[in-house]
mmCIF file of C-alpha atoms in Angstrom:
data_model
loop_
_atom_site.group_PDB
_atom_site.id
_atom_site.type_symbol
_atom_site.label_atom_id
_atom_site.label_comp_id
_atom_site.label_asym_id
_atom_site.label_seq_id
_atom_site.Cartn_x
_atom_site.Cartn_y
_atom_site.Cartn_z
ATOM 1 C CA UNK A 1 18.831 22.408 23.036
ATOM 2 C CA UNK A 2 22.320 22.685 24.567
ATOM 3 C CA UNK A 3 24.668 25.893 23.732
ATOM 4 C CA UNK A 4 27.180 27.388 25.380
ATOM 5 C CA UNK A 5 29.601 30.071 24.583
ATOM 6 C CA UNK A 6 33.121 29.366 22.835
ATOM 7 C CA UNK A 7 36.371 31.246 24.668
ATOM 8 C CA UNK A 8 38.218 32.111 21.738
ATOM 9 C CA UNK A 9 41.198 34.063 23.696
ATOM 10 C CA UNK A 10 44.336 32.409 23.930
ATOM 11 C CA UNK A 11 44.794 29.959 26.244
ATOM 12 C CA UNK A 12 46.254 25.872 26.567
ATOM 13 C CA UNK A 13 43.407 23.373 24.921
ATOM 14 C CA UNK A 14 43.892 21.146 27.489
ATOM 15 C CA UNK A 15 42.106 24.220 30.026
ATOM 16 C CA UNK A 16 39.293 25.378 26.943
ATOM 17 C CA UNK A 17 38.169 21.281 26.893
ATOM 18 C CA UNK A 18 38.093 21.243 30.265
ATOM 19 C CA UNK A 19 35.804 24.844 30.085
ATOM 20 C CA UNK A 20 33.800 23.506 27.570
ATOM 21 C CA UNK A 21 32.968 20.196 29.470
ATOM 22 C CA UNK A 22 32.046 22.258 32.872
ATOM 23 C CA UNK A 23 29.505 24.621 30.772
ATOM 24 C CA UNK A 24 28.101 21.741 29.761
ATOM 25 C CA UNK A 25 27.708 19.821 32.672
ATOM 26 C CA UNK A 26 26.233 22.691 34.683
ATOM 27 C CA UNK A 27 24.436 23.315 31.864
ATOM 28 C CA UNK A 28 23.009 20.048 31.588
ATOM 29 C CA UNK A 29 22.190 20.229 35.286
ATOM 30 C CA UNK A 30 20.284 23.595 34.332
ATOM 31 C CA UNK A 31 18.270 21.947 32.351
ATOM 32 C CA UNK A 32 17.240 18.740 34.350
ATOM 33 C CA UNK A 33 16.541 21.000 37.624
ATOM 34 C CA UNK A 34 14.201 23.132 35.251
ATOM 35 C CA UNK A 35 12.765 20.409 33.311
ATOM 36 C CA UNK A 36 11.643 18.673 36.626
ATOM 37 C CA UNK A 37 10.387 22.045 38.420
ATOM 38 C CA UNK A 38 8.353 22.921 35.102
ATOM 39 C CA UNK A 39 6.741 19.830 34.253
ATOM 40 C CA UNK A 40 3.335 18.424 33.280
ATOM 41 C CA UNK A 41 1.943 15.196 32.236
ATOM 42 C CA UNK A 42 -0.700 14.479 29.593
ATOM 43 C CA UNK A 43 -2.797 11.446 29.946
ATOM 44 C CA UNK A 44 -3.760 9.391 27.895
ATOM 45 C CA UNK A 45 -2.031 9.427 24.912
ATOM 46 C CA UNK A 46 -4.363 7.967 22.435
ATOM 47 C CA UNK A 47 -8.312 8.135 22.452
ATOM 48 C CA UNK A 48 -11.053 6.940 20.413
ATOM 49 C CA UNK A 49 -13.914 8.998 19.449
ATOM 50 C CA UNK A 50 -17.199 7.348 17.784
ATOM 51 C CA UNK A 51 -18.498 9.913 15.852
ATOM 52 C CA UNK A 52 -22.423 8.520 16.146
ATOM 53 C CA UNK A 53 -22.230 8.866 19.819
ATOM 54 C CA UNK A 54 -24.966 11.389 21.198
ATOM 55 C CA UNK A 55 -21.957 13.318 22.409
ATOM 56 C CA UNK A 56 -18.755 12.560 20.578
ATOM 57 C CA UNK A 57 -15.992 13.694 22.779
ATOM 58 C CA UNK A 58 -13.109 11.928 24.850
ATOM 59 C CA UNK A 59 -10.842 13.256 27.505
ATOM 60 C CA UNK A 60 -7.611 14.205 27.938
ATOM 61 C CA UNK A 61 -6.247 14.787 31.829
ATOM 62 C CA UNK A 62 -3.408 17.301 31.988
ATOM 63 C CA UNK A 63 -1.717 17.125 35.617
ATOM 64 C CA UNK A 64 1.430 19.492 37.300
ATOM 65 C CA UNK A 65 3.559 17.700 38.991
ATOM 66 C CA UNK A 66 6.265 20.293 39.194
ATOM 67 C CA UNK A 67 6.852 23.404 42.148
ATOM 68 C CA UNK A 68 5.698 26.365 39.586
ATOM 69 C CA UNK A 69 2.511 27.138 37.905
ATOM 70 C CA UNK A 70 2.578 26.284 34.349
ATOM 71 C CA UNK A 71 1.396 27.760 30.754
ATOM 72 C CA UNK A 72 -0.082 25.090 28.251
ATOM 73 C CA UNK A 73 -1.596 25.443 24.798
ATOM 74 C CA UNK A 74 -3.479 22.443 23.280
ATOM 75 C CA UNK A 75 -3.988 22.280 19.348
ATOM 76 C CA UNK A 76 -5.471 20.084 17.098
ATOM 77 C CA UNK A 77 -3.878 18.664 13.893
ATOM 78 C CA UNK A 78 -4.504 15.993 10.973
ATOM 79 C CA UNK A 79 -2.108 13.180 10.354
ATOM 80 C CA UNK A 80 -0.897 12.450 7.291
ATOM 81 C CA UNK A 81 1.959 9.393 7.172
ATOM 82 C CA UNK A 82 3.786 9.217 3.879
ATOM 83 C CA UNK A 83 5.591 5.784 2.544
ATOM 84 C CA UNK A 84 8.394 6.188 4.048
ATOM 85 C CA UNK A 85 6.960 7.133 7.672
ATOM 86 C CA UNK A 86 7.220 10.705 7.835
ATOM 87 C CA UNK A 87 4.177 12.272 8.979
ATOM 88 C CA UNK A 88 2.417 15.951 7.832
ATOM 89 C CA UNK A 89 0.154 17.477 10.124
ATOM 90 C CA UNK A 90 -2.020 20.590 9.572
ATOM 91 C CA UNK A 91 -4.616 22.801 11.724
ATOM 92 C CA UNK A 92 -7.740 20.809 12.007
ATOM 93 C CA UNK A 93 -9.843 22.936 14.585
ATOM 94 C CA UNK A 94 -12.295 22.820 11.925
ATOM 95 C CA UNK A 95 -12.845 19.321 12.944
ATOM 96 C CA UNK A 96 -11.785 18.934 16.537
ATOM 97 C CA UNK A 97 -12.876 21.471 18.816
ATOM 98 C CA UNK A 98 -10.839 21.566 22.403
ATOM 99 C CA UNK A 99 -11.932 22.737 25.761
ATOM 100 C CA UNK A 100 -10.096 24.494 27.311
ATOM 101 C CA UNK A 101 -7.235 25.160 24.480
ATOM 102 C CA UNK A 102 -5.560 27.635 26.754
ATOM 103 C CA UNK A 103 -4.886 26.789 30.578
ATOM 104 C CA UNK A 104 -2.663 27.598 33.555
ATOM 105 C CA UNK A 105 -1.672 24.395 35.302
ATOM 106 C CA UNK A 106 -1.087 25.504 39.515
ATOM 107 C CA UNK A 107 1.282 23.220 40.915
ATOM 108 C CA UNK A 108 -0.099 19.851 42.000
ATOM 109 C CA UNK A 109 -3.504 20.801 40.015
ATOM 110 C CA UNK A 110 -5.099 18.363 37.531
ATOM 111 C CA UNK A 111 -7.242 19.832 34.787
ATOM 112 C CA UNK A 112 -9.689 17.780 32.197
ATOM 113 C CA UNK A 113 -9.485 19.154 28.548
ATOM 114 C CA UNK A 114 -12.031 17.405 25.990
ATOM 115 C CA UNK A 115 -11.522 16.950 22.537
ATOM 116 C CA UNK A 116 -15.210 17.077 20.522
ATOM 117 C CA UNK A 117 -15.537 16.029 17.228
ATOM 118 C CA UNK A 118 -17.463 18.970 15.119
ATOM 119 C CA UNK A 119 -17.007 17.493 11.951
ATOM 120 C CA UNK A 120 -19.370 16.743 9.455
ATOM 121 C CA UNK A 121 -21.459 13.780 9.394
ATOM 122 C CA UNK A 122 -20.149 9.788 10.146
ATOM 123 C CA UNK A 123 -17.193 9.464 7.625
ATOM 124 C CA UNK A 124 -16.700 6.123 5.894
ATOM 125 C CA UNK A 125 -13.744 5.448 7.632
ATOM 126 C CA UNK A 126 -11.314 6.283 10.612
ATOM 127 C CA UNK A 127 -10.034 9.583 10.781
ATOM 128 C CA UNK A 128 -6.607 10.068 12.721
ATOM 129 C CA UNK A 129 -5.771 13.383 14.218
ATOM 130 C CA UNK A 130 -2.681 14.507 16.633
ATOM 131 C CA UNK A 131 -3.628 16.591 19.977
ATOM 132 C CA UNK A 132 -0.688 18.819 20.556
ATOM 133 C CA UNK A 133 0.057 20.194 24.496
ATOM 134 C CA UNK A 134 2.934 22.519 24.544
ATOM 135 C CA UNK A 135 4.206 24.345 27.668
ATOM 136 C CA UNK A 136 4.247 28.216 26.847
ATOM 137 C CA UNK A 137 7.417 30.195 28.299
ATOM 138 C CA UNK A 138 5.740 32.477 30.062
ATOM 139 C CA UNK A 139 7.410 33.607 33.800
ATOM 140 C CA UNK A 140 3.845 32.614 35.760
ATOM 141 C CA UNK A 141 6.202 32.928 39.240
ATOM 142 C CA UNK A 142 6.182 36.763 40.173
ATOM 143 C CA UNK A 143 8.703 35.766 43.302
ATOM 144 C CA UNK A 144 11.233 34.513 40.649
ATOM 145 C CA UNK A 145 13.058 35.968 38.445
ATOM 146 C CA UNK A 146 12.387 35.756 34.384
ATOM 147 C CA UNK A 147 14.879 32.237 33.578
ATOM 148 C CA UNK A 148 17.569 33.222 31.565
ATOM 149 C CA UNK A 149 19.824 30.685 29.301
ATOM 150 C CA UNK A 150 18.813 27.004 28.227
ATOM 151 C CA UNK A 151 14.545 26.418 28.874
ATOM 152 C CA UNK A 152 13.147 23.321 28.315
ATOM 153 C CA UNK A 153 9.629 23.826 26.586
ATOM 154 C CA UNK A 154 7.286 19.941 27.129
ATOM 155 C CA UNK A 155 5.610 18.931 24.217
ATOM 156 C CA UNK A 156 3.082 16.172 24.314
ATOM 157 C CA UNK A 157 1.888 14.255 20.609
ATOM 158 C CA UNK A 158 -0.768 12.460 21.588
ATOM 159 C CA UNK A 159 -3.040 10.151 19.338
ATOM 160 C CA UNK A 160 -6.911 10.590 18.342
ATOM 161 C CA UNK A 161 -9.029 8.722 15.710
ATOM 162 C CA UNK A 162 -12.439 9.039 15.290
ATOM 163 C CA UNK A 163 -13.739 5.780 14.517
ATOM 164 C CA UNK A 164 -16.744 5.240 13.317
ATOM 165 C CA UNK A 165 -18.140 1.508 13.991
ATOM 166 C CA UNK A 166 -18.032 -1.457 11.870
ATOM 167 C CA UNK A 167 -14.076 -0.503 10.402
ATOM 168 C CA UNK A 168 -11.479 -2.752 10.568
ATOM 169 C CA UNK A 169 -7.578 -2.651 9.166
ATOM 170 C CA UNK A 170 -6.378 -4.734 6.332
ATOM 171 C CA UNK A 171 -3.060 -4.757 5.639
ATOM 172 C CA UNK A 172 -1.593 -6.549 1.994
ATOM 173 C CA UNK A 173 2.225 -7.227 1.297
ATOM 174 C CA UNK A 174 2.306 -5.121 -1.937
ATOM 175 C CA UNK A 175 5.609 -5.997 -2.832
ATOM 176 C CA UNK A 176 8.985 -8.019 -1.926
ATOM 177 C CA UNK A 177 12.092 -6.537 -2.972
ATOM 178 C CA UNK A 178 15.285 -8.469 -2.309
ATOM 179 C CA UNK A 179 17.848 -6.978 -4.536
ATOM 180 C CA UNK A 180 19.259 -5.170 -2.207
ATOM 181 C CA UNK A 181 22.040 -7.476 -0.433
ATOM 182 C CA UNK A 182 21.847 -5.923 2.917
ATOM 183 C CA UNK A 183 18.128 -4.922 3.305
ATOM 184 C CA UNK A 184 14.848 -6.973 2.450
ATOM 185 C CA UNK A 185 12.239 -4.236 1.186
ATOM 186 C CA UNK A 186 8.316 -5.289 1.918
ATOM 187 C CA UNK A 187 5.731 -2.526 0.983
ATOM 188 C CA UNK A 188 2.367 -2.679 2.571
ATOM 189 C CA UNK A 189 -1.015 -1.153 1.917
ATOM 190 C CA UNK A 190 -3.901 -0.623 4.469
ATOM 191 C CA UNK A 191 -7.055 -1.295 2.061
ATOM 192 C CA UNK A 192 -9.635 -1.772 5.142
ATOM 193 C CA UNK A 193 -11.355 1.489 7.023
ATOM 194 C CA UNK A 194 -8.548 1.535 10.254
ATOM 195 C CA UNK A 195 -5.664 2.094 11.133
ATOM 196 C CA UNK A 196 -3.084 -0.933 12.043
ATOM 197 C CA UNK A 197 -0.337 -0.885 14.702
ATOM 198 C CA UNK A 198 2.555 -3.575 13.993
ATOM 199 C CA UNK A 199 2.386 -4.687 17.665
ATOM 200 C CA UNK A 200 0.495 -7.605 17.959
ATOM 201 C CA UNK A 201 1.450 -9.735 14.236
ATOM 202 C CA UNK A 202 3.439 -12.257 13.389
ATOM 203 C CA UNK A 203 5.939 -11.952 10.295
ATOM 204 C CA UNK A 204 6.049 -15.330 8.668
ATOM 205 C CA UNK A 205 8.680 -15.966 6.218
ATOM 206 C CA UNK A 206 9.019 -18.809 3.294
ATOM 207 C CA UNK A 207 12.281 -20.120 2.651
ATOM 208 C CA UNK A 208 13.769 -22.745 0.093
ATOM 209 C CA UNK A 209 12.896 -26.239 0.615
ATOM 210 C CA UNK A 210 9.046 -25.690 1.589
ATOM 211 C CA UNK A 211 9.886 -24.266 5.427
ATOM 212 C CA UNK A 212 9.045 -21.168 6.937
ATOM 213 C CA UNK A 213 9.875 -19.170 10.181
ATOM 214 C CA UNK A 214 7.787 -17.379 12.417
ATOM 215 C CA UNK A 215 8.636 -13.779 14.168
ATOM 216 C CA UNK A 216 6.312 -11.884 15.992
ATOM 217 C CA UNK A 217 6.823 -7.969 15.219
ATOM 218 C CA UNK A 218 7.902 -6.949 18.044
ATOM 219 C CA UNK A 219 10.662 -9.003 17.610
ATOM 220 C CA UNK A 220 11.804 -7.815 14.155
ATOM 221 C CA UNK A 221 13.041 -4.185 15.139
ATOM 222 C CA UNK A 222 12.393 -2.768 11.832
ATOM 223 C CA UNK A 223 8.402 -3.114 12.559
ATOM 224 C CA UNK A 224 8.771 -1.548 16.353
ATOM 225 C CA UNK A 225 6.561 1.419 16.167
ATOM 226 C CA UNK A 226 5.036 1.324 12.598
ATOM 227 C CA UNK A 227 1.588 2.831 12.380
ATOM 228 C CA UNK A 228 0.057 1.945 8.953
ATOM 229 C CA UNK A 229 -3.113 4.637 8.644
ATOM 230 C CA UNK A 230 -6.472 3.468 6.879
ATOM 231 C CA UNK A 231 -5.835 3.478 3.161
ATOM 232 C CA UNK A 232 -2.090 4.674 3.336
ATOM 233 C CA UNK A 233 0.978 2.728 2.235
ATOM 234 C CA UNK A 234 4.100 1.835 4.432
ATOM 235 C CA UNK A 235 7.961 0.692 3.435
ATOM 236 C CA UNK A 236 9.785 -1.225 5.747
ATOM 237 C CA UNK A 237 13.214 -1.787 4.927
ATOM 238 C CA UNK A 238 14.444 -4.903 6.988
ATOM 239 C CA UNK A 239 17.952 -5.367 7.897
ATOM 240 C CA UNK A 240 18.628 -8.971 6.428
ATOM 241 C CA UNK A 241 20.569 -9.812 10.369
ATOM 242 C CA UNK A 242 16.999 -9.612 12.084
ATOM 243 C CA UNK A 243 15.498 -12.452 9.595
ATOM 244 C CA UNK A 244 16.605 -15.672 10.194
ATOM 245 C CA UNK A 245 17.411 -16.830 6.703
ATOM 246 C CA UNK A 246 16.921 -15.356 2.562
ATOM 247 C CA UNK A 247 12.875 -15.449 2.535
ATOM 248 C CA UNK A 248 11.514 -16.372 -1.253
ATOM 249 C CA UNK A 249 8.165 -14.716 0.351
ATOM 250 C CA UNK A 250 6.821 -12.865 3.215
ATOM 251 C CA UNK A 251 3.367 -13.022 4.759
ATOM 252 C CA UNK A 252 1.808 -10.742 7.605
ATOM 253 C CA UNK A 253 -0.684 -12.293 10.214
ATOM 254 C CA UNK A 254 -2.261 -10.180 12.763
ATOM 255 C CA UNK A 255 -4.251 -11.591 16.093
#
């Protein structure tokens, strides 16, 4: 977050623009220069767990690159994605159990934190969870001074699912809706035991006169990124400028 402080005394606008802009800039620079000096890395930033495994645990690898020891607190959460792709997340240390949750990161220090799965039983199907690192602001330097101003806190999202063996996504085209003259509606439902990632599918769409066109999803923008977890339900709305004609009918085909 950027702020700075408004002069409100009289003065020519021309000179207050030209305050506000130099705030900002140095501000900006503030922010960079701290961003860089406090900074750690989490790697990766999606693991599998198989929850019949004698242990079932995966690793996470947080790493300071930066000139300052750093603060980091790692949480687990549930995922939740609703139709429209906003997604819920709640505590879930009932389930996932990390070690260390707490840490100091010394500059130029790597540290392994593992994420065990303490929950009960094999379930059915995949469970997907988030594995939050945040950077605490906490002054760990005692030869420099408490920052004061803009701080820029790091705050990794990474991905876990515990997937048991034998699931498998299965994604259905629930329903076309092309009423609406500048977007092409196509809601989809994950009936199968894992989760789906529209990154490697083709869209393949009907038109009149017996023809059809093929896209692959990473081609049609409004599919970039969409996550579609084991028995949830996803909306795409489709701009009708990234299809190449008025489909009658839509089909999904993944590799």
């Amino acid at each position: 977050w950027i702020m700075y402080k408004r002069n409100v005394r009289s003065g020519v606008n021309r000179t207050r623009r030209r305050s506000k802009a130099l705030v900002l800039a140095v501000t900006l620079v503030f922010g960079l220069q701290s961003t860089r000096v406090l900074a750690f890395q989490l790697t990766p930033m999606s693991v599998v767990i198989d929850p019949a495994a004698s242990s079932p645990t995966a690793s996470f690898e947080l790493s300071n690159d930066g000139s300052n020891p750093v603060a980091v607190e790692l949480r687990a959460a549930t995922r939740r994605i609703d139709r429209n792709g906003t997604e819920y997340n709640e505590d879930a240390s009932n389930q996932i159990q990390l070690f260390p949750s707490q840490l100091i990161l010394r500059p130029g220090v790597s540290q392994t934190v593992r994420a065990r799965w303490i929950g009960e039983g094999i379930p059915e199907r995949e469970i997907p969870f988030r594995i939050i690192a945040e950077q605490l602001p906490v002054n760990l330097n005692r030869d420099q001074p408490a920052a004061s101003g803009v701080q820029f806190m790091l705050r990794y999202r990474a991905t876990l699912y515990v997937q048991p063996a034998g699931t498998a996504p299965r994604i259905e085209v629930e329903r076309l809706d092309m009423d609406d003259p500048d977007h092409i509606t196509v809601d989809v439902h994950n009936s199968g035991t894992r989760h789906r990632l529209f990154s490697r599918g083709t869209l393949i769409v009907e038109v009149a006169g017996g023809r059809s066109h093929e896209l692959a999803l990473t081609d049609v923008e409004a599919f970039v990124g969409v996550n579609v977890l084991a028995g949830e339900n996803r909306r795409i709305r489709i701009p009708r400028e990234q299809l190449p004609s008025d489909p009658i009918a839509v089909r999904l085909q993944f590799n």
